[in-house]
Amino acid sequence: VQLQASGGGLVQAGGSLRLSCAASGRTFSSIAMGWFRQAPGKEREFVAAISRSGGNTYYSDSVKGRFTISRDNAKNTVYLQMNSLKPEDTAVYYCAAVVMHSAIVVVTARTGYDYWGQGTQVTVSS
């Protein structure tokens, strides 16, 4: 599976961005997807995940209510809509994928993913 993330940029606090991650190399509907982020000097942390059906999602407490993960299986793309951005959201954002038999399982552990995109920088200014 190859993953290409895009959509990062510089935004003021309170603003919005939408990240996209295009997948190829595998039937997209067989893949559970997630977003992680890594700030300088910190560990890569879980942000959001979606089941391969799109019916189940899960968020970290730090982004719940502000971020929305979604997927378009016809476009082989997963999205992360980020609203009400804060300076502490500044990080490199990575999309991740794992082939999943179950249509409803979401994966939140970094070690649960087999494929990673290259990352896209999100910078939120105060």
GROMACS .gro file of C-alpha atoms in nm:
model
  126
    1VAL     CA    1   0.000   0.000   0.000
    2GLN     CA    2   0.132   0.343  -0.092
    3LEU     CA    3   0.003   0.649   0.090
    4GLN     CA    4   0.033   1.012  -0.017
    5ALA     CA    5  -0.067   1.276   0.236
    6SER     CA    6  -0.139   1.637   0.143
    7GLY     CA    7  -0.319   1.947   0.262
    8GLY     CA    8  -0.093   2.072   0.536
    9GLY     CA    9   0.006   2.433   0.572
   10LEU     CA   10   0.022   2.740   0.793
   11VAL     CA   11  -0.298   2.859   0.957
   12GLN     CA   12  -0.389   3.094   1.238
   13ALA     CA   13  -0.532   2.967   1.563
   14GLY     CA   14  -0.903   2.907   1.526
   15GLY     CA   15  -0.871   2.827   1.158
   16SER     CA   16  -0.931   2.508   0.964
   17LEU     CA   17  -0.743   2.272   0.736
   18ARG     CA   18  -0.839   1.953   0.560
   19LEU     CA   19  -0.578   1.684   0.515
   20SER     CA   20  -0.609   1.417   0.249
   21CYS     CA   21  -0.439   1.082   0.214
   22ALA     CA   22  -0.462   0.899  -0.115
   23ALA     CA   23  -0.399   0.525  -0.111
   24SER     CA   24  -0.297   0.291  -0.388
   25GLY     CA   25  -0.177  -0.063  -0.431
   26ARG     CA   26  -0.460  -0.235  -0.253
   27THR     CA   27  -0.838  -0.239  -0.262
   28PHE     CA   28  -0.910   0.065  -0.050
   29SER     CA   29  -1.219  -0.081   0.112
   30SER     CA   30  -1.004  -0.356   0.264
   31ILE     CA   31  -0.792  -0.105   0.456
   32ALA     CA   32  -0.850   0.053   0.795
   33MET     CA   33  -0.696   0.400   0.816
   34GLY     CA   34  -0.564   0.634   1.079
   35TRP     CA   35  -0.397   0.970   1.134
   36PHE     CA   36  -0.109   1.031   1.369
   37ARG     CA   37   0.103   1.337   1.441
   38GLN     CA   38   0.449   1.411   1.567
   39ALA     CA   39   0.560   1.740   1.713
   40PRO     CA   40   0.931   1.826   1.744
   41GLY     CA   41   1.091   1.636   2.029
   42LYS     CA   42   0.780   1.430   2.097
   43GLU     CA   43   0.660   1.080   2.024
   44ARG     CA   44   0.427   1.014   1.734
   45GLU     CA   45   0.077   1.015   1.877
   46PHE     CA   46  -0.260   0.887   1.768
   47VAL     CA   47  -0.510   1.142   1.635
   48ALA     CA   48  -0.800   0.961   1.468
   49ALA     CA   49  -0.894   0.631   1.308
   50ILE     CA   50  -1.167   0.498   1.082
   51SER     CA   51  -1.279   0.147   1.006
   52ARG     CA   52  -1.257   0.015   0.654
   53SER     CA   53  -1.633   0.048   0.613
   54GLY     CA   54  -1.623   0.407   0.738
   55GLY     CA   55  -1.893   0.327   0.990
   56ASN     CA   56  -1.673   0.350   1.300
   57THR     CA   57  -1.438   0.627   1.402
   58TYR     CA   58  -1.230   0.705   1.709
   59TYR     CA   59  -1.049   1.018   1.825
   60SER     CA   60  -0.791   1.116   2.078
   61ASP     CA   61  -0.925   1.327   2.360
   62SER     CA   62  -0.715   1.622   2.246
   63VAL     CA   63  -0.894   1.651   1.910
   64LYS     CA   64  -1.238   1.513   1.986
   65GLY     CA   65  -1.507   1.759   1.882
   66ARG     CA   66  -1.268   1.956   1.661
   67PHE     CA   67  -1.139   1.702   1.409
   68THR     CA   68  -1.338   1.470   1.183
   69ILE     CA   69  -1.201   1.170   1.000
   70SER     CA   70  -1.383   1.042   0.694
   71ARG     CA   71  -1.317   0.832   0.388
   72ASP     CA   72  -1.434   0.812   0.031
   73ASN     CA   73  -1.384   0.456  -0.086
   74ALA     CA   74  -1.468   0.554  -0.444
   75LYS     CA   75  -1.174   0.799  -0.442
   76ASN     CA   76  -0.937   0.580  -0.237
   77THR     CA   77  -0.891   0.871   0.000
   78VAL     CA   78  -0.918   0.938   0.371
   79TYR     CA   79  -0.963   1.290   0.505
   80LEU     CA   80  -0.897   1.470   0.830
   81GLN     CA   81  -1.102   1.786   0.870
   82MET     CA   82  -0.940   1.999   1.138
   83ASN     CA   83  -1.138   2.287   1.286
   84SER     CA   84  -1.071   2.527   1.572
   85LEU     CA   85  -0.700   2.465   1.536
   86LYS     CA   86  -0.471   2.544   1.825
   87PRO     CA   87  -0.095   2.610   1.835
   88GLU     CA   88  -0.053   2.276   2.013
   89ASP     CA   89  -0.187   2.102   1.702
   90THR     CA   90   0.135   2.199   1.523
   91ALA     CA   91   0.304   1.880   1.405
   92VAL     CA   92   0.381   1.662   1.108
   93TYR     CA   93   0.069   1.462   1.035
   94TYR     CA   94   0.097   1.107   0.903
   95CYS     CA   95  -0.167   0.882   0.757
   96ALA     CA   96  -0.141   0.510   0.816
   97ALA     CA   97  -0.307   0.197   0.682
   98VAL     CA   98  -0.354  -0.166   0.771
   99VAL     CA   99  -0.531  -0.440   0.582
  100MET     CA  100  -0.822  -0.542   0.801
  101HIS     CA  101  -1.053  -0.841   0.777
  102SER     CA  102  -1.315  -0.680   0.998
  103ALA     CA  103  -1.522  -0.401   0.849
  104ILE     CA  104  -1.590  -0.237   1.185
  105VAL     CA  105  -1.263  -0.241   1.376
  106VAL     CA  106  -1.069   0.082   1.426
  107VAL     CA  107  -0.698   0.071   1.506
  108THR     CA  108  -0.554   0.325   1.748
  109ALA     CA  109  -0.211   0.183   1.825
  110ARG     CA  110   0.082   0.302   1.618
  111THR     CA  111   0.215  -0.053   1.609
  112GLY     CA  112  -0.113  -0.171   1.460
  113TYR     CA  113  -0.040  -0.010   1.125
  114ASP     CA  114   0.176  -0.156   0.851
  115TYR     CA  115   0.190   0.129   0.601
  116TRP     CA  116   0.270   0.497   0.647
  117GLY     CA  117   0.256   0.807   0.435
  118GLN     CA  118   0.536   1.061   0.415
  119GLY     CA  119   0.376   1.319   0.643
  120THR     CA  120   0.246   1.670   0.589
  121GLN     CA  121   0.336   1.970   0.805
  122VAL     CA  122   0.065   2.158   0.990
  123THR     CA  123   0.165   2.479   1.163
  124VAL     CA  124  -0.081   2.676   1.373
  125SER     CA  125   0.024   3.027   1.468
  126SER     CA  126  -0.107   3.204   1.776
   0.00000   0.00000   0.00000
